[in-house]
Amino acid sequence: MTALLIAGSPSQRSRSAALLDAVGLRLARRGAPPEHLHIRDLNPQALLLADTGHRSVAQAVERVLDARVLVIATPVYKAAYSGVLKVFLDLLPQTALKGKTVLPLATGGSPHHMLALDYALRPVLQSLGAKHILPGIYATDAQVVVTPEGSHEVAGDVAGRIDDAVNLLVTETLRPAVSAPAPATHFAPVPFSQVRCSV
């Protein structure tokens, strides 16, 4: 697995999920189709009881460990990221994000809540060993419109920041991992008769 999009909203249709979809569509267009993980679909009892042996939780943790890039989206409630996301992050091993690049996304009712990305979520991602945390993308409710049919529209300035972030993910993290040639592990043996030296 290369990129994993993690939806941290308890709702099936939400503005934070719309931001996540916007990132996913752009990654797919750039030749890096991501996988999706909706925390709300995991067994709720296993999450609340921190049952890391439960199949749904264990599989979700394994998917995080396998990913090179994580895009994590959450609504902001009372100046903090969602409780659903908090419970899941608490179940991850301490070095679960080691060597990974993370793009945090958040939505909230007011611009005043945008600091939740830097002061609430970023420290947790750092404590889990994330190699590189991109600048978070925050959008207010007015900047993300979700229709009853499930489609969405993202305001131009937010869409531009998403474009920049996806470009960075593809060019600096995802594409090099796909296109880089495998390093040579050894040289072919050279017969002694072909060895030439000069003094």
mmCIF file with all atom_site columns, C-alpha atoms in Angstrom:
data_model
loop_
_atom_site.group_PDB
_atom_site.id
_atom_site.type_symbol
_atom_site.label_atom_id
_atom_site.label_alt_id
_atom_site.label_comp_id
_atom_site.label_asym_id
_atom_site.label_entity_id
_atom_site.label_seq_id
_atom_site.pdbx_PDB_ins_code
_atom_site.Cartn_x
_atom_site.Cartn_y
_atom_site.Cartn_z
_atom_site.occupancy
_atom_site.B_iso_or_equiv
_atom_site.pdbx_formal_charge
_atom_site.auth_seq_id
_atom_site.auth_comp_id
_atom_site.auth_asym_id
_atom_site.auth_atom_id
_atom_site.pdbx_PDB_model_num
ATOM 1   C CA . MET A 1 1   ? 0.000   0.000   0.000   1.00 0.00 ? 1   MET A CA 1
ATOM 2   C CA . THR A 1 2   ? 1.246   3.477   -0.770  1.00 0.00 ? 2   THR A CA 1
ATOM 3   C CA . ALA A 1 3   ? -1.309  6.121   0.318   1.00 0.00 ? 3   ALA A CA 1
ATOM 4   C CA . LEU A 1 4   ? -4.049  5.627   2.888   1.00 0.00 ? 4   LEU A CA 1
ATOM 5   C CA . LEU A 1 5   ? -6.838  8.137   3.429   1.00 0.00 ? 5   LEU A CA 1
ATOM 6   C CA . ILE A 1 6   ? -8.212  8.012   6.981   1.00 0.00 ? 6   ILE A CA 1
ATOM 7   C CA . ALA A 1 7   ? -11.669 9.457   7.626   1.00 0.00 ? 7   ALA A CA 1
ATOM 8   C CA . GLY A 1 8   ? -11.978 10.511  11.254  1.00 0.00 ? 8   GLY A CA 1
ATOM 9   C CA . SER A 1 9   ? -15.584 11.702  11.146  1.00 0.00 ? 9   SER A CA 1
ATOM 10  C CA . PRO A 1 10  ? -18.344 9.728   12.868  1.00 0.00 ? 10  PRO A CA 1
ATOM 11  C CA . SER A 1 11  ? -20.702 10.766  10.044  1.00 0.00 ? 11  SER A CA 1
ATOM 12  C CA . GLN A 1 12  ? -20.929 9.021   6.694   1.00 0.00 ? 12  GLN A CA 1
ATOM 13  C CA . ARG A 1 13  ? -21.281 12.307  4.825   1.00 0.00 ? 13  ARG A CA 1
ATOM 14  C CA . SER A 1 14  ? -19.263 15.150  6.214   1.00 0.00 ? 14  SER A CA 1
ATOM 15  C CA . ARG A 1 15  ? -17.227 18.112  5.089   1.00 0.00 ? 15  ARG A CA 1
ATOM 16  C CA . SER A 1 16  ? -14.018 16.531  6.326   1.00 0.00 ? 16  SER A CA 1
ATOM 17  C CA . ALA A 1 17  ? -14.811 13.426  4.241   1.00 0.00 ? 17  ALA A CA 1
ATOM 18  C CA . ALA A 1 18  ? -15.386 15.721  1.259   1.00 0.00 ? 18  ALA A CA 1
ATOM 19  C CA . LEU A 1 19  ? -11.884 17.196  1.728   1.00 0.00 ? 19  LEU A CA 1
ATOM 20  C CA . LEU A 1 20  ? -10.505 13.674  1.902   1.00 0.00 ? 20  LEU A CA 1
ATOM 21  C CA . ASP A 1 21  ? -12.322 12.726  -1.309  1.00 0.00 ? 21  ASP A CA 1
ATOM 22  C CA . ALA A 1 22  ? -10.884 15.805  -3.026  1.00 0.00 ? 22  ALA A CA 1
ATOM 23  C CA . VAL A 1 23  ? -7.381  14.614  -2.136  1.00 0.00 ? 23  VAL A CA 1
ATOM 24  C CA . GLY A 1 24  ? -8.180  11.046  -3.218  1.00 0.00 ? 24  GLY A CA 1
ATOM 25  C CA . LEU A 1 25  ? -9.467  12.137  -6.624  1.00 0.00 ? 25  LEU A CA 1
ATOM 26  C CA . ARG A 1 26  ? -6.350  14.199  -7.271  1.00 0.00 ? 26  ARG A CA 1
ATOM 27  C CA . LEU A 1 27  ? -4.037  11.377  -6.217  1.00 0.00 ? 27  LEU A CA 1
ATOM 28  C CA . ALA A 1 28  ? -5.860  8.968   -8.535  1.00 0.00 ? 28  ALA A CA 1
ATOM 29  C CA . ARG A 1 29  ? -5.562  11.411  -11.446 1.00 0.00 ? 29  ARG A CA 1
ATOM 30  C CA . ARG A 1 30  ? -1.814  11.620  -10.804 1.00 0.00 ? 30  ARG A CA 1
ATOM 31  C CA . GLY A 1 31  ? -1.452  7.849   -11.025 1.00 0.00 ? 31  GLY A CA 1
ATOM 32  C CA . ALA A 1 32  ? -1.365  7.158   -7.281  1.00 0.00 ? 32  ALA A CA 1
ATOM 33  C CA . PRO A 1 33  ? -4.819  5.773   -6.385  1.00 0.00 ? 33  PRO A CA 1
ATOM 34  C CA . PRO A 1 34  ? -5.143  5.634   -2.592  1.00 0.00 ? 34  PRO A CA 1
ATOM 35  C CA . GLU A 1 35  ? -6.918  3.259   -0.253  1.00 0.00 ? 35  GLU A CA 1
ATOM 36  C CA . HIS A 1 36  ? -9.562  4.399   2.226   1.00 0.00 ? 36  HIS A CA 1
ATOM 37  C CA . LEU A 1 37  ? -10.069 3.701   5.911   1.00 0.00 ? 37  LEU A CA 1
ATOM 38  C CA . HIS A 1 38  ? -13.242 4.910   7.634   1.00 0.00 ? 38  HIS A CA 1
ATOM 39  C CA . ILE A 1 39  ? -12.768 4.669   11.370  1.00 0.00 ? 39  ILE A CA 1
ATOM 40  C CA . ARG A 1 40  ? -16.530 4.709   11.931  1.00 0.00 ? 40  ARG A CA 1
ATOM 41  C CA . ASP A 1 41  ? -16.717 1.329   10.139  1.00 0.00 ? 41  ASP A CA 1
ATOM 42  C CA . LEU A 1 42  ? -14.501 -0.373  12.730  1.00 0.00 ? 42  LEU A CA 1
ATOM 43  C CA . ASN A 1 43  ? -16.075 -2.340  15.557  1.00 0.00 ? 43  ASN A CA 1
ATOM 44  C CA . PRO A 1 44  ? -17.098 0.352   18.090  1.00 0.00 ? 44  PRO A CA 1
ATOM 45  C CA . GLN A 1 45  ? -16.819 -1.905  21.131  1.00 0.00 ? 45  GLN A CA 1
ATOM 46  C CA . ALA A 1 46  ? -13.325 -3.011  20.121  1.00 0.00 ? 46  ALA A CA 1
ATOM 47  C CA . LEU A 1 47  ? -12.296 0.633   19.663  1.00 0.00 ? 47  LEU A CA 1
ATOM 48  C CA . LEU A 1 48  ? -13.649 1.758   23.030  1.00 0.00 ? 48  LEU A CA 1
ATOM 49  C CA . LEU A 1 49  ? -12.168 -1.223  24.854  1.00 0.00 ? 49  LEU A CA 1
ATOM 50  C CA . ALA A 1 50  ? -8.807  -0.797  23.074  1.00 0.00 ? 50  ALA A CA 1
ATOM 51  C CA . ASP A 1 51  ? -9.088  -4.366  21.795  1.00 0.00 ? 51  ASP A CA 1
ATOM 52  C CA . THR A 1 52  ? -6.177  -4.362  19.356  1.00 0.00 ? 52  THR A CA 1
ATOM 53  C CA . GLY A 1 53  ? -6.648  -8.099  18.846  1.00 0.00 ? 53  GLY A CA 1
ATOM 54  C CA . HIS A 1 54  ? -10.075 -7.613  17.274  1.00 0.00 ? 54  HIS A CA 1
ATOM 55  C CA . ARG A 1 55  ? -9.915  -8.373  13.567  1.00 0.00 ? 55  ARG A CA 1
ATOM 56  C CA . SER A 1 56  ? -11.297 -5.026  12.331  1.00 0.00 ? 56  SER A CA 1
ATOM 57  C CA . VAL A 1 57  ? -8.942  -3.025  14.537  1.00 0.00 ? 57  VAL A CA 1
ATOM 58  C CA . ALA A 1 58  ? -5.908  -5.220  13.824  1.00 0.00 ? 58  ALA A CA 1
ATOM 59  C CA . GLN A 1 59  ? -6.481  -4.957  10.068  1.00 0.00 ? 59  GLN A CA 1
ATOM 60  C CA . ALA A 1 60  ? -6.856  -1.170  10.283  1.00 0.00 ? 60  ALA A CA 1
ATOM 61  C CA . VAL A 1 61  ? -3.616  -0.847  12.260  1.00 0.00 ? 61  VAL A CA 1
ATOM 62  C CA . GLU A 1 62  ? -1.843  -3.067  9.725   1.00 0.00 ? 62  GLU A CA 1
ATOM 63  C CA . ARG A 1 63  ? -3.027  -0.844  6.884   1.00 0.00 ? 63  ARG A CA 1
ATOM 64  C CA . VAL A 1 64  ? -1.564  2.188   8.643   1.00 0.00 ? 64  VAL A CA 1
ATOM 65  C CA . LEU A 1 65  ? 1.748   0.397   9.122   1.00 0.00 ? 65  LEU A CA 1
ATOM 66  C CA . ASP A 1 66  ? 1.862   -0.599  5.428   1.00 0.00 ? 66  ASP A CA 1
ATOM 67  C CA . ALA A 1 67  ? 1.204   2.910   4.065   1.00 0.00 ? 67  ALA A CA 1
ATOM 68  C CA . ARG A 1 68  ? 3.944   5.342   3.017   1.00 0.00 ? 68  ARG A CA 1
ATOM 69  C CA . VAL A 1 69  ? 1.604   8.343   3.039   1.00 0.00 ? 69  VAL A CA 1
ATOM 70  C CA . LEU A 1 70  ? -1.333  9.030   5.350   1.00 0.00 ? 70  LEU A CA 1
ATOM 71  C CA . VAL A 1 71  ? -3.970  11.676  4.736   1.00 0.00 ? 71  VAL A CA 1
ATOM 72  C CA . ILE A 1 72  ? -5.989  12.142  7.918   1.00 0.00 ? 72  ILE A CA 1
ATOM 73  C CA . ALA A 1 73  ? -9.240  14.123  7.905   1.00 0.00 ? 73  ALA A CA 1
ATOM 74  C CA . THR A 1 74  ? -11.245 15.174  10.937  1.00 0.00 ? 74  THR A CA 1
ATOM 75  C CA . PRO A 1 75  ? -13.969 17.575  11.914  1.00 0.00 ? 75  PRO A CA 1
ATOM 76  C CA . VAL A 1 76  ? -13.029 19.943  14.730  1.00 0.00 ? 76  VAL A CA 1
ATOM 77  C CA . TYR A 1 77  ? -15.260 19.803  17.796  1.00 0.00 ? 77  TYR A CA 1
ATOM 78  C CA . LYS A 1 78  ? -14.667 22.233  20.665  1.00 0.00 ? 78  LYS A CA 1
ATOM 79  C CA . ALA A 1 79  ? -11.185 23.116  19.388  1.00 0.00 ? 79  ALA A CA 1
ATOM 80  C CA . ALA A 1 80  ? -10.075 19.472  19.163  1.00 0.00 ? 80  ALA A CA 1
ATOM 81  C CA . TYR A 1 81  ? -10.061 16.722  16.559  1.00 0.00 ? 81  TYR A CA 1
ATOM 82  C CA . SER A 1 82  ? -12.789 14.078  16.686  1.00 0.00 ? 82  SER A CA 1
ATOM 83  C CA . GLY A 1 83  ? -13.056 11.570  19.519  1.00 0.00 ? 83  GLY A CA 1
ATOM 84  C CA . VAL A 1 84  ? -13.336 8.745   16.978  1.00 0.00 ? 84  VAL A CA 1
ATOM 85  C CA . LEU A 1 85  ? -9.942  9.673   15.539  1.00 0.00 ? 85  LEU A CA 1
ATOM 86  C CA . LYS A 1 86  ? -8.462  10.103  19.029  1.00 0.00 ? 86  LYS A CA 1
ATOM 87  C CA . VAL A 1 87  ? -9.523  6.585   20.045  1.00 0.00 ? 87  VAL A CA 1
ATOM 88  C CA . PHE A 1 88  ? -7.980  5.095   16.899  1.00 0.00 ? 88  PHE A CA 1
ATOM 89  C CA . LEU A 1 89  ? -4.696  6.984   17.162  1.00 0.00 ? 89  LEU A CA 1
ATOM 90  C CA . ASP A 1 90  ? -4.389  5.844   20.775  1.00 0.00 ? 90  ASP A CA 1
ATOM 91  C CA . LEU A 1 91  ? -4.445  2.213   19.580  1.00 0.00 ? 91  LEU A CA 1
ATOM 92  C CA . LEU A 1 92  ? -1.515  2.619   17.192  1.00 0.00 ? 92  LEU A CA 1
ATOM 93  C CA . PRO A 1 93  ? 1.951   1.405   18.213  1.00 0.00 ? 93  PRO A CA 1
ATOM 94  C CA . GLN A 1 94  ? 4.254   4.185   19.397  1.00 0.00 ? 94  GLN A CA 1
ATOM 95  C CA . THR A 1 95  ? 6.290   4.128   16.164  1.00 0.00 ? 95  THR A CA 1
ATOM 96  C CA . ALA A 1 96  ? 3.360   3.481   13.813  1.00 0.00 ? 96  ALA A CA 1
ATOM 97  C CA . LEU A 1 97  ? 4.076   6.574   11.694  1.00 0.00 ? 97  LEU A CA 1
ATOM 98  C CA . LYS A 1 98  ? 7.855   6.201   11.587  1.00 0.00 ? 98  LYS A CA 1
ATOM 99  C CA . GLY A 1 99  ? 9.167   7.135   8.142   1.00 0.00 ? 99  GLY A CA 1
ATOM 100 C CA . LYS A 1 100 ? 5.743   8.221   6.882   1.00 0.00 ? 100 LYS A CA 1
ATOM 101 C CA . THR A 1 101 ? 4.537   11.479  5.385   1.00 0.00 ? 101 THR A CA 1
ATOM 102 C CA . VAL A 1 102 ? 1.245   12.772  6.801   1.00 0.00 ? 102 VAL A CA 1
ATOM 103 C CA . LEU A 1 103 ? -1.172  15.357  5.419   1.00 0.00 ? 103 LEU A CA 1
ATOM 104 C CA . PRO A 1 104 ? -3.684  16.521  8.063   1.00 0.00 ? 104 PRO A CA 1
ATOM 105 C CA . LEU A 1 105 ? -7.069  17.899  6.970   1.00 0.00 ? 105 LEU A CA 1
ATOM 106 C CA . ALA A 1 106 ? -9.768  19.460  9.131   1.00 0.00 ? 106 ALA A CA 1
ATOM 107 C CA . THR A 1 107 ? -13.070 21.261  8.871   1.00 0.00 ? 107 THR A CA 1
ATOM 108 C CA . GLY A 1 108 ? -14.886 23.433  11.385  1.00 0.00 ? 108 GLY A CA 1
ATOM 109 C CA . GLY A 1 109 ? -17.553 26.044  11.748  1.00 0.00 ? 109 GLY A CA 1
ATOM 110 C CA . SER A 1 110 ? -15.169 28.943  12.294  1.00 0.00 ? 110 SER A CA 1
ATOM 111 C CA . PRO A 1 111 ? -11.673 29.987  11.191  1.00 0.00 ? 111 PRO A CA 1
ATOM 112 C CA . HIS A 1 112 ? -10.786 30.239  14.892  1.00 0.00 ? 112 HIS A CA 1
ATOM 113 C CA . HIS A 1 113 ? -10.654 26.429  15.137  1.00 0.00 ? 113 HIS A CA 1
ATOM 114 C CA . MET A 1 114 ? -7.901  26.043  12.544  1.00 0.00 ? 114 MET A CA 1
ATOM 115 C CA . LEU A 1 115 ? -5.253  26.023  15.283  1.00 0.00 ? 115 LEU A CA 1
ATOM 116 C CA . ALA A 1 116 ? -6.558  22.619  16.372  1.00 0.00 ? 116 ALA A CA 1
ATOM 117 C CA . LEU A 1 117 ? -4.467  21.123  13.561  1.00 0.00 ? 117 LEU A CA 1
ATOM 118 C CA . ASP A 1 118 ? -1.215  22.521  14.962  1.00 0.00 ? 118 ASP A CA 1
ATOM 119 C CA . TYR A 1 119 ? -1.916  22.437  18.677  1.00 0.00 ? 119 TYR A CA 1
ATOM 120 C CA . ALA A 1 120 ? -3.987  19.255  19.019  1.00 0.00 ? 120 ALA A CA 1
ATOM 121 C CA . LEU A 1 121 ? -3.373  16.885  16.094  1.00 0.00 ? 121 LEU A CA 1
ATOM 122 C CA . ARG A 1 122 ? 0.214   17.630  15.027  1.00 0.00 ? 122 ARG A CA 1
ATOM 123 C CA . PRO A 1 123 ? 1.788   16.789  18.434  1.00 0.00 ? 123 PRO A CA 1
ATOM 124 C CA . VAL A 1 124 ? 0.091   13.383  18.392  1.00 0.00 ? 124 VAL A CA 1
ATOM 125 C CA . LEU A 1 125 ? 1.330   12.663  14.865  1.00 0.00 ? 125 LEU A CA 1
ATOM 126 C CA . GLN A 1 126 ? 4.844   13.692  15.903  1.00 0.00 ? 126 GLN A CA 1
ATOM 127 C CA . SER A 1 127 ? 4.723   11.462  18.965  1.00 0.00 ? 127 SER A CA 1
ATOM 128 C CA . LEU A 1 128 ? 3.874   8.525   16.683  1.00 0.00 ? 128 LEU A CA 1
ATOM 129 C CA . GLY A 1 129 ? 7.092   9.128   14.753  1.00 0.00 ? 129 GLY A CA 1
ATOM 130 C CA . ALA A 1 130 ? 5.845   10.763  11.535  1.00 0.00 ? 130 ALA A CA 1
ATOM 131 C CA . LYS A 1 131 ? 8.815   11.594  9.306   1.00 0.00 ? 131 LYS A CA 1
ATOM 132 C CA . HIS A 1 132 ? 7.231   14.609  7.631   1.00 0.00 ? 132 HIS A CA 1
ATOM 133 C CA . ILE A 1 133 ? 3.960   16.354  8.497   1.00 0.00 ? 133 ILE A CA 1
ATOM 134 C CA . LEU A 1 134 ? 2.813   18.659  5.730   1.00 0.00 ? 134 LEU A CA 1
ATOM 135 C CA . PRO A 1 135 ? 1.142   21.974  6.585   1.00 0.00 ? 135 PRO A CA 1
ATOM 136 C CA . GLY A 1 136 ? -2.449  21.144  7.478   1.00 0.00 ? 136 GLY A CA 1
ATOM 137 C CA . ILE A 1 137 ? -5.378  22.192  5.335   1.00 0.00 ? 137 ILE A CA 1
ATOM 138 C CA . TYR A 1 138 ? -8.320  23.650  7.234   1.00 0.00 ? 138 TYR A CA 1
ATOM 139 C CA . ALA A 1 139 ? -11.670 24.613  5.712   1.00 0.00 ? 139 ALA A CA 1
ATOM 140 C CA . THR A 1 140 ? -14.701 26.233  7.262   1.00 0.00 ? 140 THR A CA 1
ATOM 141 C CA . ASP A 1 141 ? -18.203 24.944  6.665   1.00 0.00 ? 141 ASP A CA 1
ATOM 142 C CA . ALA A 1 142 ? -18.746 27.728  4.139   1.00 0.00 ? 142 ALA A CA 1
ATOM 143 C CA . GLN A 1 143 ? -15.740 26.549  2.084   1.00 0.00 ? 143 GLN A CA 1
ATOM 144 C CA . VAL A 1 144 ? -16.947 22.975  1.620   1.00 0.00 ? 144 VAL A CA 1
ATOM 145 C CA . VAL A 1 145 ? -20.441 22.340  0.282   1.00 0.00 ? 145 VAL A CA 1
ATOM 146 C CA . VAL A 1 146 ? -21.828 18.786  0.500   1.00 0.00 ? 146 VAL A CA 1
ATOM 147 C CA . THR A 1 147 ? -25.020 17.925  -1.397  1.00 0.00 ? 147 THR A CA 1
ATOM 148 C CA . PRO A 1 148 ? -27.633 15.416  -0.170  1.00 0.00 ? 148 PRO A CA 1
ATOM 149 C CA . GLU A 1 149 ? -26.547 13.150  -3.057  1.00 0.00 ? 149 GLU A CA 1
ATOM 150 C CA . GLY A 1 150 ? -23.030 13.003  -1.642  1.00 0.00 ? 150 GLY A CA 1
ATOM 151 C CA . SER A 1 151 ? -21.163 15.190  -4.138  1.00 0.00 ? 151 SER A CA 1
ATOM 152 C CA . HIS A 1 152 ? -19.135 18.118  -2.894  1.00 0.00 ? 152 HIS A CA 1
ATOM 153 C CA . GLU A 1 153 ? -17.683 21.440  -3.933  1.00 0.00 ? 153 GLU A CA 1
ATOM 154 C CA . VAL A 1 154 ? -14.532 22.908  -2.390  1.00 0.00 ? 154 VAL A CA 1
ATOM 155 C CA . ALA A 1 155 ? -13.813 26.637  -2.466  1.00 0.00 ? 155 ALA A CA 1
ATOM 156 C CA . GLY A 1 156 ? -11.080 27.767  -4.857  1.00 0.00 ? 156 GLY A CA 1
ATOM 157 C CA . ASP A 1 157 ? -8.471  28.756  -2.261  1.00 0.00 ? 157 ASP A CA 1
ATOM 158 C CA . VAL A 1 158 ? -8.874  25.461  -0.398  1.00 0.00 ? 158 VAL A CA 1
ATOM 159 C CA . ALA A 1 159 ? -8.790  23.522  -3.676  1.00 0.00 ? 159 ALA A CA 1
ATOM 160 C CA . GLY A 1 160 ? -5.540  25.303  -4.557  1.00 0.00 ? 160 GLY A CA 1
ATOM 161 C CA . ARG A 1 161 ? -3.942  24.261  -1.266  1.00 0.00 ? 161 ARG A CA 1
ATOM 162 C CA . ILE A 1 162 ? -5.080  20.682  -1.874  1.00 0.00 ? 162 ILE A CA 1
ATOM 163 C CA . ASP A 1 163 ? -3.526  20.781  -5.362  1.00 0.00 ? 163 ASP A CA 1
ATOM 164 C CA . ASP A 1 164 ? -0.220  21.969  -3.897  1.00 0.00 ? 164 ASP A CA 1
ATOM 165 C CA . ALA A 1 165 ? -0.222  19.303  -1.178  1.00 0.00 ? 165 ALA A CA 1
ATOM 166 C CA . VAL A 1 166 ? -1.047  16.485  -3.603  1.00 0.00 ? 166 VAL A CA 1
ATOM 167 C CA . ASN A 1 167 ? 1.661   17.658  -5.975  1.00 0.00 ? 167 ASN A CA 1
ATOM 168 C CA . LEU A 1 168 ? 4.153   17.539  -3.112  1.00 0.00 ? 168 LEU A CA 1
ATOM 169 C CA . LEU A 1 169 ? 3.021   14.060  -2.072  1.00 0.00 ? 169 LEU A CA 1
ATOM 170 C CA . VAL A 1 170 ? 3.291   12.691  -5.604  1.00 0.00 ? 170 VAL A CA 1
ATOM 171 C CA . THR A 1 171 ? 6.575   14.287  -6.630  1.00 0.00 ? 171 THR A CA 1
ATOM 172 C CA . GLU A 1 172 ? 8.495   13.919  -3.373  1.00 0.00 ? 172 GLU A CA 1
ATOM 173 C CA . THR A 1 173 ? 7.077   10.809  -1.705  1.00 0.00 ? 173 THR A CA 1
ATOM 174 C CA . LEU A 1 174 ? 4.924   8.572   -3.886  1.00 0.00 ? 174 LEU A CA 1
ATOM 175 C CA . ARG A 1 175 ? 6.460   8.861   -7.367  1.00 0.00 ? 175 ARG A CA 1
ATOM 176 C CA . PRO A 1 176 ? 10.110  8.397   -6.284  1.00 0.00 ? 176 PRO A CA 1
ATOM 177 C CA . ALA A 1 177 ? 9.148   5.204   -4.460  1.00 0.00 ? 177 ALA A CA 1
ATOM 178 C CA . VAL A 1 178 ? 7.498   3.824   -7.604  1.00 0.00 ? 178 VAL A CA 1
ATOM 179 C CA . SER A 1 179 ? 9.971   4.930   -10.252 1.00 0.00 ? 179 SER A CA 1
ATOM 180 C CA . ALA A 1 180 ? 13.320  4.651   -8.481  1.00 0.00 ? 180 ALA A CA 1
ATOM 181 C CA . PRO A 1 181 ? 15.397  1.739   -9.821  1.00 0.00 ? 181 PRO A CA 1
ATOM 182 C CA . ALA A 1 182 ? 16.348  -0.944  -7.368  1.00 0.00 ? 182 ALA A CA 1
ATOM 183 C CA . PRO A 1 183 ? 19.897  -0.424  -6.105  1.00 0.00 ? 183 PRO A CA 1
ATOM 184 C CA . ALA A 1 184 ? 22.507  -2.917  -7.243  1.00 0.00 ? 184 ALA A CA 1
ATOM 185 C CA . THR A 1 185 ? 23.321  -5.342  -4.465  1.00 0.00 ? 185 THR A CA 1
ATOM 186 C CA . HIS A 1 186 ? 26.638  -6.580  -5.897  1.00 0.00 ? 186 HIS A CA 1
ATOM 187 C CA . PHE A 1 187 ? 29.007  -6.307  -8.843  1.00 0.00 ? 187 PHE A CA 1
ATOM 188 C CA . ALA A 1 188 ? 29.415  -9.058  -11.409 1.00 0.00 ? 188 ALA A CA 1
ATOM 189 C CA . PRO A 1 189 ? 32.652  -11.011 -10.890 1.00 0.00 ? 189 PRO A CA 1
ATOM 190 C CA . VAL A 1 190 ? 35.582  -9.982  -13.133 1.00 0.00 ? 190 VAL A CA 1
ATOM 191 C CA . PRO A 1 191 ? 38.048  -12.702 -14.249 1.00 0.00 ? 191 PRO A CA 1
ATOM 192 C CA . PHE A 1 192 ? 41.634  -11.980 -13.187 1.00 0.00 ? 192 PHE A CA 1
ATOM 193 C CA . SER A 1 193 ? 42.802  -12.112 -16.805 1.00 0.00 ? 193 SER A CA 1
ATOM 194 C CA . GLN A 1 194 ? 40.683  -9.028  -17.556 1.00 0.00 ? 194 GLN A CA 1
ATOM 195 C CA . VAL A 1 195 ? 42.069  -6.945  -14.708 1.00 0.00 ? 195 VAL A CA 1
ATOM 196 C CA . ARG A 1 196 ? 44.175  -4.017  -15.952 1.00 0.00 ? 196 ARG A CA 1
ATOM 197 C CA . CYS A 1 197 ? 46.131  -1.632  -13.801 1.00 0.00 ? 197 CYS A CA 1
ATOM 198 C CA . SER A 1 198 ? 48.387  1.292   -14.537 1.00 0.00 ? 198 SER A CA 1
ATOM 199 C CA . VAL A 1 199 ? 51.101  2.898   -12.466 1.00 0.00 ? 199 VAL A CA 1
#
